[in-house]
mmCIF file of C-alpha atoms in Angstrom:
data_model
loop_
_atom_site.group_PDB
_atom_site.id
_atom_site.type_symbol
_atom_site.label_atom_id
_atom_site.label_comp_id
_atom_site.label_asym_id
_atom_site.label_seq_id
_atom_site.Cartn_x
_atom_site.Cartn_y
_atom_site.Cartn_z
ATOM 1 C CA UNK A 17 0.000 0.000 0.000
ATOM 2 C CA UNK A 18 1.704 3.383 -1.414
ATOM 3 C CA UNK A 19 0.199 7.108 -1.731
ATOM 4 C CA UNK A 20 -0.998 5.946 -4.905
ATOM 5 C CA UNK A 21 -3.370 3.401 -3.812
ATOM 6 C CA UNK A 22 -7.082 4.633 -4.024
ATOM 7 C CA UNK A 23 -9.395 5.449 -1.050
ATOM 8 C CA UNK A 24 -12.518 4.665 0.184
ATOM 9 C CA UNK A 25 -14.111 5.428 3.300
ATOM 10 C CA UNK A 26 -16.970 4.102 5.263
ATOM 11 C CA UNK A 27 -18.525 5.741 8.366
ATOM 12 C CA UNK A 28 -18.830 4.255 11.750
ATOM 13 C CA UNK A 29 -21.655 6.489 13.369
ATOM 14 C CA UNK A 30 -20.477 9.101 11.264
ATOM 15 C CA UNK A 31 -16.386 8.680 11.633
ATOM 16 C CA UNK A 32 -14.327 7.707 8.394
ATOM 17 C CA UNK A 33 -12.840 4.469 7.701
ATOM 18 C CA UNK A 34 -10.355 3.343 5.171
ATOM 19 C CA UNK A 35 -10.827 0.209 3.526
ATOM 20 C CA UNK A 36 -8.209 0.521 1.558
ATOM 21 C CA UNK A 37 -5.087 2.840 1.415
ATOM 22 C CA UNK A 38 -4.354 5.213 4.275
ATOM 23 C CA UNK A 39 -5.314 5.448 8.011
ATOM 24 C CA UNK A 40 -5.322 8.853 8.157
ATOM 25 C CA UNK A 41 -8.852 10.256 7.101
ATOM 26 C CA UNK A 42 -9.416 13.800 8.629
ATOM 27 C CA UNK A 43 -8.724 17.597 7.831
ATOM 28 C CA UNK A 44 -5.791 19.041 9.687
ATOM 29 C CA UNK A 45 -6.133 20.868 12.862
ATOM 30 C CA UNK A 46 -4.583 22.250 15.202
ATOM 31 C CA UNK A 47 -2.024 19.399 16.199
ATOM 32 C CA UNK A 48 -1.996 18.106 19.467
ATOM 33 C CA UNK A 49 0.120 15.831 21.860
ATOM 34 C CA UNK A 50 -2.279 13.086 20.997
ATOM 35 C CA UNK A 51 -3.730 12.409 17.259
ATOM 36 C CA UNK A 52 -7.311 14.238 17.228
ATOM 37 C CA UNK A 53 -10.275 12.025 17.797
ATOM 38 C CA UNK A 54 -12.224 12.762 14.254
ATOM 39 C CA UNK A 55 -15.411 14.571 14.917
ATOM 40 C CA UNK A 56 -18.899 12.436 13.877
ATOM 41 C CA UNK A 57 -20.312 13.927 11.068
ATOM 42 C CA UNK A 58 -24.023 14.095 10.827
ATOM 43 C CA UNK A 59 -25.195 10.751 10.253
ATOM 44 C CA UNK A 60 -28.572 9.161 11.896
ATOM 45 C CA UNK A 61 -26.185 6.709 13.671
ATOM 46 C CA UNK A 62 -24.902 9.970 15.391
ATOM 47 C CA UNK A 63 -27.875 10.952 17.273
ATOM 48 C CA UNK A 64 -28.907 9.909 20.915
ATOM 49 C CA UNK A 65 -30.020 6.524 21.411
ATOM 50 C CA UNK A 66 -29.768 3.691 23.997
ATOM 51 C CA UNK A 67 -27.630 4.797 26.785
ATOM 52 C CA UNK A 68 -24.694 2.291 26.534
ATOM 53 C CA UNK A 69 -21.388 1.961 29.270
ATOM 54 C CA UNK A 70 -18.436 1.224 27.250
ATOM 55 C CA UNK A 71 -15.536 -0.387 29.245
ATOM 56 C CA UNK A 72 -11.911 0.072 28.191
ATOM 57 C CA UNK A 73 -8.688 -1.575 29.189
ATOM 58 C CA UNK A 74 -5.551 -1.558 27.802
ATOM 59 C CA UNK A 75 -1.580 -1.031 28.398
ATOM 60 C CA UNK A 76 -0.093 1.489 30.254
ATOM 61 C CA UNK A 77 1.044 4.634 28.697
ATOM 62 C CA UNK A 78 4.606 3.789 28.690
ATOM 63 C CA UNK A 79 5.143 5.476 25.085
ATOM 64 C CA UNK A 80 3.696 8.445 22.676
ATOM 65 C CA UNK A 81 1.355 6.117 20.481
ATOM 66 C CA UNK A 82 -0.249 4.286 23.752
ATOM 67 C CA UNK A 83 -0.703 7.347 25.464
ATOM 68 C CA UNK A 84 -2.702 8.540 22.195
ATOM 69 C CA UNK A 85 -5.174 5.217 22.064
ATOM 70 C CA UNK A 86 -6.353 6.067 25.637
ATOM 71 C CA UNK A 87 -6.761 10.112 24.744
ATOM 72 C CA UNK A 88 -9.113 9.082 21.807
ATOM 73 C CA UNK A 89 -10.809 6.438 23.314
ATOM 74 C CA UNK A 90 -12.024 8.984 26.185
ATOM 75 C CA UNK A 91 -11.913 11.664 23.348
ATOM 76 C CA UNK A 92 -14.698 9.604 21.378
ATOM 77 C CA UNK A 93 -16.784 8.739 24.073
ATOM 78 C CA UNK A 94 -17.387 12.214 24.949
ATOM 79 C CA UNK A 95 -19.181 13.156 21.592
ATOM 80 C CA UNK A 96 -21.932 10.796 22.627
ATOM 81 C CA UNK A 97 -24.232 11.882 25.227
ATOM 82 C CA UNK A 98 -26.044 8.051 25.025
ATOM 83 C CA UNK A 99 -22.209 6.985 26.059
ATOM 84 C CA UNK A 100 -21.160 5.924 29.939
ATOM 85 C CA UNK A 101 -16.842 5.616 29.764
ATOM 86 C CA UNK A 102 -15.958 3.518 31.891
ATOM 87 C CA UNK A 103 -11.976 2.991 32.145
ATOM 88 C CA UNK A 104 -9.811 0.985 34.103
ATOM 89 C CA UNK A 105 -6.283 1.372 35.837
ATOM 90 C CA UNK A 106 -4.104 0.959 32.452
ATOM 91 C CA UNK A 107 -1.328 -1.873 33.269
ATOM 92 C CA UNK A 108 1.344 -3.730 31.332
ATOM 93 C CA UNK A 109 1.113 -6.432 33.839
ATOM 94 C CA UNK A 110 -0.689 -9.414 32.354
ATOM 95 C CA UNK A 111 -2.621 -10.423 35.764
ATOM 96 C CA UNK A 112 -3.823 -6.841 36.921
ATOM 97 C CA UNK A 113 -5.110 -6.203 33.465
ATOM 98 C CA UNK A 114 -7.020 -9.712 33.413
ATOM 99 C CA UNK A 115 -8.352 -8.639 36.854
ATOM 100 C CA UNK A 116 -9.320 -5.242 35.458
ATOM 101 C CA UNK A 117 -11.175 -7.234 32.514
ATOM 102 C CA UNK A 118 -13.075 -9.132 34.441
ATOM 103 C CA UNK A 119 -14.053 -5.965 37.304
ATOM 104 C CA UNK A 120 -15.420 -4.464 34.217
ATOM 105 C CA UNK A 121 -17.302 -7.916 33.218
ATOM 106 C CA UNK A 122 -18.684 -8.246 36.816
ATOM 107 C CA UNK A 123 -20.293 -4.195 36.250
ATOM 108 C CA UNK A 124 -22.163 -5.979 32.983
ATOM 109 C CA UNK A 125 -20.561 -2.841 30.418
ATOM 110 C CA UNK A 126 -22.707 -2.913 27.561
ATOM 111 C CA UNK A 127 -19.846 -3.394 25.690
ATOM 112 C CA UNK A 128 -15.807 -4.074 25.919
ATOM 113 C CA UNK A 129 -13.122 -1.972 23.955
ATOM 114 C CA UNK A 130 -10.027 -4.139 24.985
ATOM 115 C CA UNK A 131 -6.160 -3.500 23.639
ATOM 116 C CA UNK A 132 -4.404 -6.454 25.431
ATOM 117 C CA UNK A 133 -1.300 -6.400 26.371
ATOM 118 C CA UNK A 134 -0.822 -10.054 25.077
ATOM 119 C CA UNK A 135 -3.496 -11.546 22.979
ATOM 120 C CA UNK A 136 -2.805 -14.800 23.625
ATOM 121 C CA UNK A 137 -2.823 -14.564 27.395
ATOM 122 C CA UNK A 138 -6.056 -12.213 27.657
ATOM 123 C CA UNK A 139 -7.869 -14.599 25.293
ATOM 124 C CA UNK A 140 -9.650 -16.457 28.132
ATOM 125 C CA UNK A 141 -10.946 -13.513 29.741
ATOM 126 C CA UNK A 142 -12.274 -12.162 26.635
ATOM 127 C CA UNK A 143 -14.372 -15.267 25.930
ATOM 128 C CA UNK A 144 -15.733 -14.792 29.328
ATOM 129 C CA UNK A 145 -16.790 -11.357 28.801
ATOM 130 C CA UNK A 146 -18.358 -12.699 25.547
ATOM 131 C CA UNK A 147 -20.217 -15.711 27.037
ATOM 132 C CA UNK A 148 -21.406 -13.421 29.918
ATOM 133 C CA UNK A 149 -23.413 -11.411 26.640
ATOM 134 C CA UNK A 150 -20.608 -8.665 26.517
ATOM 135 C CA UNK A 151 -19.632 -8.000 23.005
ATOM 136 C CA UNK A 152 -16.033 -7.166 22.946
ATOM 137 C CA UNK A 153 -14.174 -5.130 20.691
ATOM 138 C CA UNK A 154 -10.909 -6.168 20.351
ATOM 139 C CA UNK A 155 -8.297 -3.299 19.378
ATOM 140 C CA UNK A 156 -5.215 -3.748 17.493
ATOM 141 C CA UNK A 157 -3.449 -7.299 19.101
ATOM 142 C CA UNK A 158 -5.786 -9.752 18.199
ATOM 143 C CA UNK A 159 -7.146 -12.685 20.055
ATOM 144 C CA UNK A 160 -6.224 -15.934 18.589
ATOM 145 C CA UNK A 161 -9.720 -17.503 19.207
ATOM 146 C CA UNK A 162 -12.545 -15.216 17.193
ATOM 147 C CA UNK A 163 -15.139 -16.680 19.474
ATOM 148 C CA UNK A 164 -13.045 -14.242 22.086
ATOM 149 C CA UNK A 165 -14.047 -11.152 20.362
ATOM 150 C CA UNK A 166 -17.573 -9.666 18.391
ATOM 151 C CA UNK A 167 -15.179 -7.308 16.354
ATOM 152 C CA UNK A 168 -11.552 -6.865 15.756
ATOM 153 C CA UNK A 169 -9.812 -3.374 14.583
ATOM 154 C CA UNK A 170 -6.639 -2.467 14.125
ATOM 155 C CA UNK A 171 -3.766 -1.669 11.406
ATOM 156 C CA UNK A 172 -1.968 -3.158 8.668
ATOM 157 C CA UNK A 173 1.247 -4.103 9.914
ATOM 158 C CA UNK A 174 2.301 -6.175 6.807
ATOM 159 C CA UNK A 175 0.946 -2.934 4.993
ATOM 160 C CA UNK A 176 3.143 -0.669 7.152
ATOM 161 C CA UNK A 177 6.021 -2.890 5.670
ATOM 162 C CA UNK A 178 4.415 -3.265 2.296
ATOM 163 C CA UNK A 179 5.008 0.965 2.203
ATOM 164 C CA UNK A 180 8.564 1.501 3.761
ATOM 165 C CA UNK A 181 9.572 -0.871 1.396
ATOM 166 C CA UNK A 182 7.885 0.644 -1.964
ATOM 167 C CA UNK A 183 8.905 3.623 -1.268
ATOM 168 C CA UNK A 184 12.701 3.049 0.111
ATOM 169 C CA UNK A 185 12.788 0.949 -3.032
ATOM 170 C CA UNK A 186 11.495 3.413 -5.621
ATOM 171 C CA UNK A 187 13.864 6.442 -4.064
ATOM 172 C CA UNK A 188 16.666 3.984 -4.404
ATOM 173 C CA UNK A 189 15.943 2.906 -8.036
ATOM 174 C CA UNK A 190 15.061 6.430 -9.151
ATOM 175 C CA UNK A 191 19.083 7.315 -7.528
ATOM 176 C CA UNK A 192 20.452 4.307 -9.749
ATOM 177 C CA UNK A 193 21.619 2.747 -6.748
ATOM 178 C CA UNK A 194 22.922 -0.892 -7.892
ATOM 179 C CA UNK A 195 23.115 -2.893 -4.185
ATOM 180 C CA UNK A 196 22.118 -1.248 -1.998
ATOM 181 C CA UNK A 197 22.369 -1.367 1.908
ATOM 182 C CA UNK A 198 19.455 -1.177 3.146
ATOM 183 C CA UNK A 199 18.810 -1.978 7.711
ATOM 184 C CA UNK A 200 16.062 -2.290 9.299
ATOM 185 C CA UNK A 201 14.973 -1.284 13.305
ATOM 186 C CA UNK A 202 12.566 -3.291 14.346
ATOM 187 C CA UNK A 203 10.222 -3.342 17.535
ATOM 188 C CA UNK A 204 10.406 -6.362 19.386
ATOM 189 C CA UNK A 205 10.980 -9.060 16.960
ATOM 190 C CA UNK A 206 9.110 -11.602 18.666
ATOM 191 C CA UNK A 207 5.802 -10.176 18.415
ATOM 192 C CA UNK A 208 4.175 -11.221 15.190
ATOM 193 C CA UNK A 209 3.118 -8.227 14.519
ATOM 194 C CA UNK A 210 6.618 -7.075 13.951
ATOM 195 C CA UNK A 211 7.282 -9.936 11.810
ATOM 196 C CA UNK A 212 4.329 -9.034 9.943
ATOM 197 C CA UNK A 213 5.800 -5.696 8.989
ATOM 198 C CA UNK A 214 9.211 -6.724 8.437
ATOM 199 C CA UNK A 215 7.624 -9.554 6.123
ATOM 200 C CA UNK A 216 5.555 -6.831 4.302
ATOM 201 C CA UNK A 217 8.947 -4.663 4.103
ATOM 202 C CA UNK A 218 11.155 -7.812 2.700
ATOM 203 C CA UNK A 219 8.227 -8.705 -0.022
ATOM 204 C CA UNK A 220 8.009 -4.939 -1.213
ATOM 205 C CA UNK A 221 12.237 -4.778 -1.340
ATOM 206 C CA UNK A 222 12.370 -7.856 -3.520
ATOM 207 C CA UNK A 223 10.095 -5.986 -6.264
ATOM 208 C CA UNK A 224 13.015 -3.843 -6.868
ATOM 209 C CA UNK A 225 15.390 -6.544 -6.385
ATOM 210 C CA UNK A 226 16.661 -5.107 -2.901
ATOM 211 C CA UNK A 227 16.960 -7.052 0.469
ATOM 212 C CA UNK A 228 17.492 -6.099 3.690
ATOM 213 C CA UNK A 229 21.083 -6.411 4.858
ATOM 214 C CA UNK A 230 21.025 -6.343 8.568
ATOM 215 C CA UNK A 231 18.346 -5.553 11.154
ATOM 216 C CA UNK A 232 18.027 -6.039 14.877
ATOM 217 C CA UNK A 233 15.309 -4.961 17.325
ATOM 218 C CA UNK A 234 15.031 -2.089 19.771
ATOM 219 C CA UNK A 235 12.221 -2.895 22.206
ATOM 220 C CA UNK A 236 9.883 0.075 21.479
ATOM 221 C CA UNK A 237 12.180 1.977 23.585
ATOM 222 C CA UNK A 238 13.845 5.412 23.138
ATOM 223 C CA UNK A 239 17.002 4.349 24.505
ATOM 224 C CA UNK A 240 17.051 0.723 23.277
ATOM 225 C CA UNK A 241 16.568 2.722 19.518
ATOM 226 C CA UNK A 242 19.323 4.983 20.089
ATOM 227 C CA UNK A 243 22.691 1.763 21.055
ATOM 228 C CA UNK A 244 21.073 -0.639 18.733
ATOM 229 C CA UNK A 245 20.909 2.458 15.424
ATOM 230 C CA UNK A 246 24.393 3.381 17.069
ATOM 231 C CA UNK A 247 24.947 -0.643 16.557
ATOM 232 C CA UNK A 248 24.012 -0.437 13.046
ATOM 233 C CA UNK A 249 25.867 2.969 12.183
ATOM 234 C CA UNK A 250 28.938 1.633 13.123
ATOM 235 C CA UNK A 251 29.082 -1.610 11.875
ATOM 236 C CA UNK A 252 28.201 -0.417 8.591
ATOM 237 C CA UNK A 253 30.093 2.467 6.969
ATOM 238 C CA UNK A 254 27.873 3.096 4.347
ATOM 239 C CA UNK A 255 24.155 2.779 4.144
ATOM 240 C CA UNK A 256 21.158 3.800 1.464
ATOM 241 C CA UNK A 257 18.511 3.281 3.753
ATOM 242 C CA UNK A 258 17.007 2.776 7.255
ATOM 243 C CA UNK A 259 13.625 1.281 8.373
ATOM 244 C CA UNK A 260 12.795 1.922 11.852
ATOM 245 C CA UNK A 261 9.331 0.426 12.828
ATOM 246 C CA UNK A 262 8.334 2.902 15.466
ATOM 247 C CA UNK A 263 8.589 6.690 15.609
ATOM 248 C CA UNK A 264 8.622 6.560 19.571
ATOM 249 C CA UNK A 265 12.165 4.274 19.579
ATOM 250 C CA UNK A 266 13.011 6.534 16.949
ATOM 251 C CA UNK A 267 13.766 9.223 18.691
ATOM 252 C CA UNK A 268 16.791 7.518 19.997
ATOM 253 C CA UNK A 269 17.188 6.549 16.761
ATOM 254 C CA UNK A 270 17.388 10.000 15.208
ATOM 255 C CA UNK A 271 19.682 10.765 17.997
ATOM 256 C CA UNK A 272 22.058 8.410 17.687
ATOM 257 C CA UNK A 273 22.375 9.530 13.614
ATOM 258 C CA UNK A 274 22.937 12.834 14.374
ATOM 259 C CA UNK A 275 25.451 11.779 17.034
ATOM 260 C CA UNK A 276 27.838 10.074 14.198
ATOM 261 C CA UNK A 277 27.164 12.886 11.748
ATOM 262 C CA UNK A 278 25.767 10.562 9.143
ATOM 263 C CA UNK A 279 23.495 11.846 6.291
ATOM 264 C CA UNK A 280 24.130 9.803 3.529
ATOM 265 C CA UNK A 281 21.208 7.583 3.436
ATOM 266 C CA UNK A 282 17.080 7.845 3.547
ATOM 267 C CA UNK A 283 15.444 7.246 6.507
ATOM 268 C CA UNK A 284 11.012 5.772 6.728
ATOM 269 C CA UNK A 285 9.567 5.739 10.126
ATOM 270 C CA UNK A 286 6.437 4.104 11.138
ATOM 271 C CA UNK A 287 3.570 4.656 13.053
ATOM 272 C CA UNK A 288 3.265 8.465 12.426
ATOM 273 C CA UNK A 289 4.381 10.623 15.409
ATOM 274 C CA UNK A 290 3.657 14.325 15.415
ATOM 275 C CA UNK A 291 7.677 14.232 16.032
ATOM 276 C CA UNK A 292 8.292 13.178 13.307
ATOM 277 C CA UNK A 293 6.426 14.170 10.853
ATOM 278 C CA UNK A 294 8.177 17.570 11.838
ATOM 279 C CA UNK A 295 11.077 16.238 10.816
ATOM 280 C CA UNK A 296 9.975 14.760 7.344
ATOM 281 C CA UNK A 297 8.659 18.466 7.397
ATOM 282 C CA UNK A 298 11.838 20.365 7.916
ATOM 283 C CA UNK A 299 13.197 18.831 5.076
ATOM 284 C CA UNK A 300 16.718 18.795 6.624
ATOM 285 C CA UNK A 301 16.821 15.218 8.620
ATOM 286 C CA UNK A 302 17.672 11.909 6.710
ATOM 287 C CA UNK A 303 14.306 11.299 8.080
ATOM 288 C CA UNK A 304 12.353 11.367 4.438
ATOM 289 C CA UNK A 305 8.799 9.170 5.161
ATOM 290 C CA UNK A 306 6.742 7.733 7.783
ATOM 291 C CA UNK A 307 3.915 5.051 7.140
ATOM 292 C CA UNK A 308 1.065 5.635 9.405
ATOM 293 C CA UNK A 309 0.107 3.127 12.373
ATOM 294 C CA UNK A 310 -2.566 5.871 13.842
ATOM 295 C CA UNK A 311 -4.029 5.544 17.167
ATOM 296 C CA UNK A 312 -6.953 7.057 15.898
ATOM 297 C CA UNK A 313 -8.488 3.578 15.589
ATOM 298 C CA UNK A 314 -8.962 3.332 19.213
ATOM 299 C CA UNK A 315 -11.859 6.335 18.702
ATOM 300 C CA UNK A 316 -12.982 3.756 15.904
ATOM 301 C CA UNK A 317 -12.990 1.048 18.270
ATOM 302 C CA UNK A 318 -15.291 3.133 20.515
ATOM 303 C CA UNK A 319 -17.586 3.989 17.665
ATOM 304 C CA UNK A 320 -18.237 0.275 17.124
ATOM 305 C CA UNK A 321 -18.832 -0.443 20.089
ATOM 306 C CA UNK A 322 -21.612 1.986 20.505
ATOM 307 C CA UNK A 323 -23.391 1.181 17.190
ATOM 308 C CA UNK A 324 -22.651 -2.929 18.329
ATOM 309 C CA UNK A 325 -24.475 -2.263 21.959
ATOM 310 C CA UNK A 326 -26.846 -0.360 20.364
ATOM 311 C CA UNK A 327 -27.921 -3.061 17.731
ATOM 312 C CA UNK A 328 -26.772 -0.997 14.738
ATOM 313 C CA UNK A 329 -24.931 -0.889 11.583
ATOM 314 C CA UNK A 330 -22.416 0.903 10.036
ATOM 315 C CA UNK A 331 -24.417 3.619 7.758
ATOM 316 C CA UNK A 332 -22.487 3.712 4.821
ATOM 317 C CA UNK A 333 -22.732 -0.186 4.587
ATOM 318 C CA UNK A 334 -26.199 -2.231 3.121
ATOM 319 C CA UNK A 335 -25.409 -4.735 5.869
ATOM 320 C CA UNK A 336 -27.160 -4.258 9.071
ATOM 321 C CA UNK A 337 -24.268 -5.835 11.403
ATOM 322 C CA UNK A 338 -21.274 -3.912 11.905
ATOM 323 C CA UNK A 339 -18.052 -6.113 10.670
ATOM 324 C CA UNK A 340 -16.357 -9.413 12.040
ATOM 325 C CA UNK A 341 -12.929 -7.467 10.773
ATOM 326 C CA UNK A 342 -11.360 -3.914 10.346
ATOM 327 C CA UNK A 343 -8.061 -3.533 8.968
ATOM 328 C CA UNK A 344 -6.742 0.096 8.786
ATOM 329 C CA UNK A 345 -4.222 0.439 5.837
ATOM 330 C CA UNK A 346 -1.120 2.345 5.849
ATOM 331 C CA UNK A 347 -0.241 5.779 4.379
ATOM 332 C CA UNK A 348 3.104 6.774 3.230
ATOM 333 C CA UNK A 349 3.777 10.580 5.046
ATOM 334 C CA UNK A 350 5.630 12.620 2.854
ATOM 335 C CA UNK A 351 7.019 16.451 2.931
ATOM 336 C CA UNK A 352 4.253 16.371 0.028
ATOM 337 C CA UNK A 353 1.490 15.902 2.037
ATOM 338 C CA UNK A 354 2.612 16.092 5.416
ATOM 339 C CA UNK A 355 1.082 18.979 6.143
ATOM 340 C CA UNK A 356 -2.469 17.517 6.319
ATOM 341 C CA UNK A 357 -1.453 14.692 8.643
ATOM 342 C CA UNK A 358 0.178 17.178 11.673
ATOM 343 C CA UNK A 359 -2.987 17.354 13.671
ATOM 344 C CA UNK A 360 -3.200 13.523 13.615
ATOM 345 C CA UNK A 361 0.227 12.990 14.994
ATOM 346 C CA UNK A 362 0.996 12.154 18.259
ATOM 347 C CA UNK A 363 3.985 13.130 21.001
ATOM 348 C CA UNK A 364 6.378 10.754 21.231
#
């Protein structure tokens, strides 16, 4: 999925979605420290109806694009005056967030919005909550068992990788460059979802004939992003271009570049930080792309589970269930069209 690919948007009471191309679907803003919850639009699915509670669990803030799923979440509940919020204590232990699931089960929510911090291990408690009658939403990591979950949403991580690569690959054959190097920073490379996207990167290079000469993983973390890219930089004296998963780690990554005074290659980003799409913007930092990974679904998330509790559709749709299965796609952020993409981005 490039900048070229087409759009088409559906609403969920009122709110854009992309089926296909780019996750970012609203006109710019003022930017924020979190990506904007998009407005609803006038739709009938928009206008007061059964008065729902909406739990929500999921990870502790411990980074930028976390931090912006809960502010949307809350964001998107407040547009609905039918809509009861009810959070729990975010964790990123396994136990207290099972615990906080099933506190929330125990209150009979009219419906769950739940990012897990593991799938797999918050499976079971999700198929309670959905044989107790609770329709659960699951956002972003996905449940292995779909009996754990009435809808899943979340984004295209092969499709994150499917756009670093085309466009790191079409700069790099547009230059003439014969063999390139091209590394890759990954998140934590046992998740599947970042083997997802560093499949989807791989596939894309091998279009152009490229491959990936080294990568390694830097945990999500700011300082794990700047010694492994400091890793990289100095066991390879020449590079063409960098992949780095995650804009959040790649602030350390950034760093560490400008540390070793190295400009000679093109750097993509992913997930689509307000940080740095201000660099893309400056047009000064190796930093030439990000492909979007927007927290923005998690006021999505809340949207569906609203119109689900409610026992509606989506309106733009001539079914009258709301979807098994969302997948965001991702957009390639360039200092093209950057500009309409600031008030989505969040603070890493």
């Amino acid at each position: 999925m490039s900048e070229n690919v087409a759009r088409r948007g559906f609403l969920v009471g009122g709110a854009v979605l992309l089926a296909a191309g780019c996750t970012s679907n609203e006109p710019a803003a003022a930017p924020s420290s979190a990506a904007s919850a998009p407005a609803p639009a006038a739709s009938g699915n928009d206008e007061p109806g059964q008065k729902v509670t909406i739990g929500f669990s999921a990870p502790a803030a411990d980074h930028g694009w976390i931090a912006a799923i809960a502010k949307n979440a809350e964001s998107a509940a407040k547009q609905y005056s039918d809509v009861e919020f009810k959070p729990v204590e975010p964790t990123n232990d396994i136990n207290q967030q099972i615990s906080a699931v099933e506190s929330l089960i125990a209150a009979k929510v009219s419906a769950l919005v739940i990012l897990p911090n593991d799938g797999q291990q918050l499976n079971q408690v999700a198929l309670q909550a959905t044989q107790a009658g609770i329709p659960v939403i699951n956002l972003d990591r996905v449940f292995p068992d779909k009996l754990a979950y009435r809808t899943w949403i979340g984004g295209d991580n092969y499709g994150m990788g499917v756009a670093a690569g085309q466009y790191i690959g079409k700069q790099l054959k547009d230059k003439g460059v014969a063999n390139p190097v091209i590394v890759e920073i990954q998140g934590i490379a046992t998740l599947p979802l970042t083997q997802d996207r560093s499949k989807g990167f791989a596939d894309a290079l091998k279009t152009f004939g490229f491959s990936v000469a080294a990568k390694q993983d830097a945990k999500f973390t700011v300082e794990t992003g700047n010694q492994v890219a400091t890793s990289l930089l100095q066991a390879h004296k020449k590079i063409d271009a960098m992949w780095n998963h995650d804009d959040d780690q790649g602030v350390g990554v950034l760093a560490a570049i400008k540390e070793a005074n190295r400009n000679e290659f093109i750097m993509v980003g992913g997930a689509g930080s307000l940080n740095a799409m201000k660099e893309i913007q400056s047009g000064t930092s190796v930093l030439k792309a990000t492909v979007t990974y927007s927290p923005t679904m998690a006021s999505s998330a809340i949207k569906l589970a609203r119109l689900i509790a409610q026992g509606k559709g989506m309106s733009d749709l001539v079914e009258n269930q709301v979807p098994q299965s969302i997948t965001l796609a991702s957009e390639t952020i360039t200092k093209e069209n950057v500009e309409k993409y600031l008030a989505l981005g969040f603070e890493s």
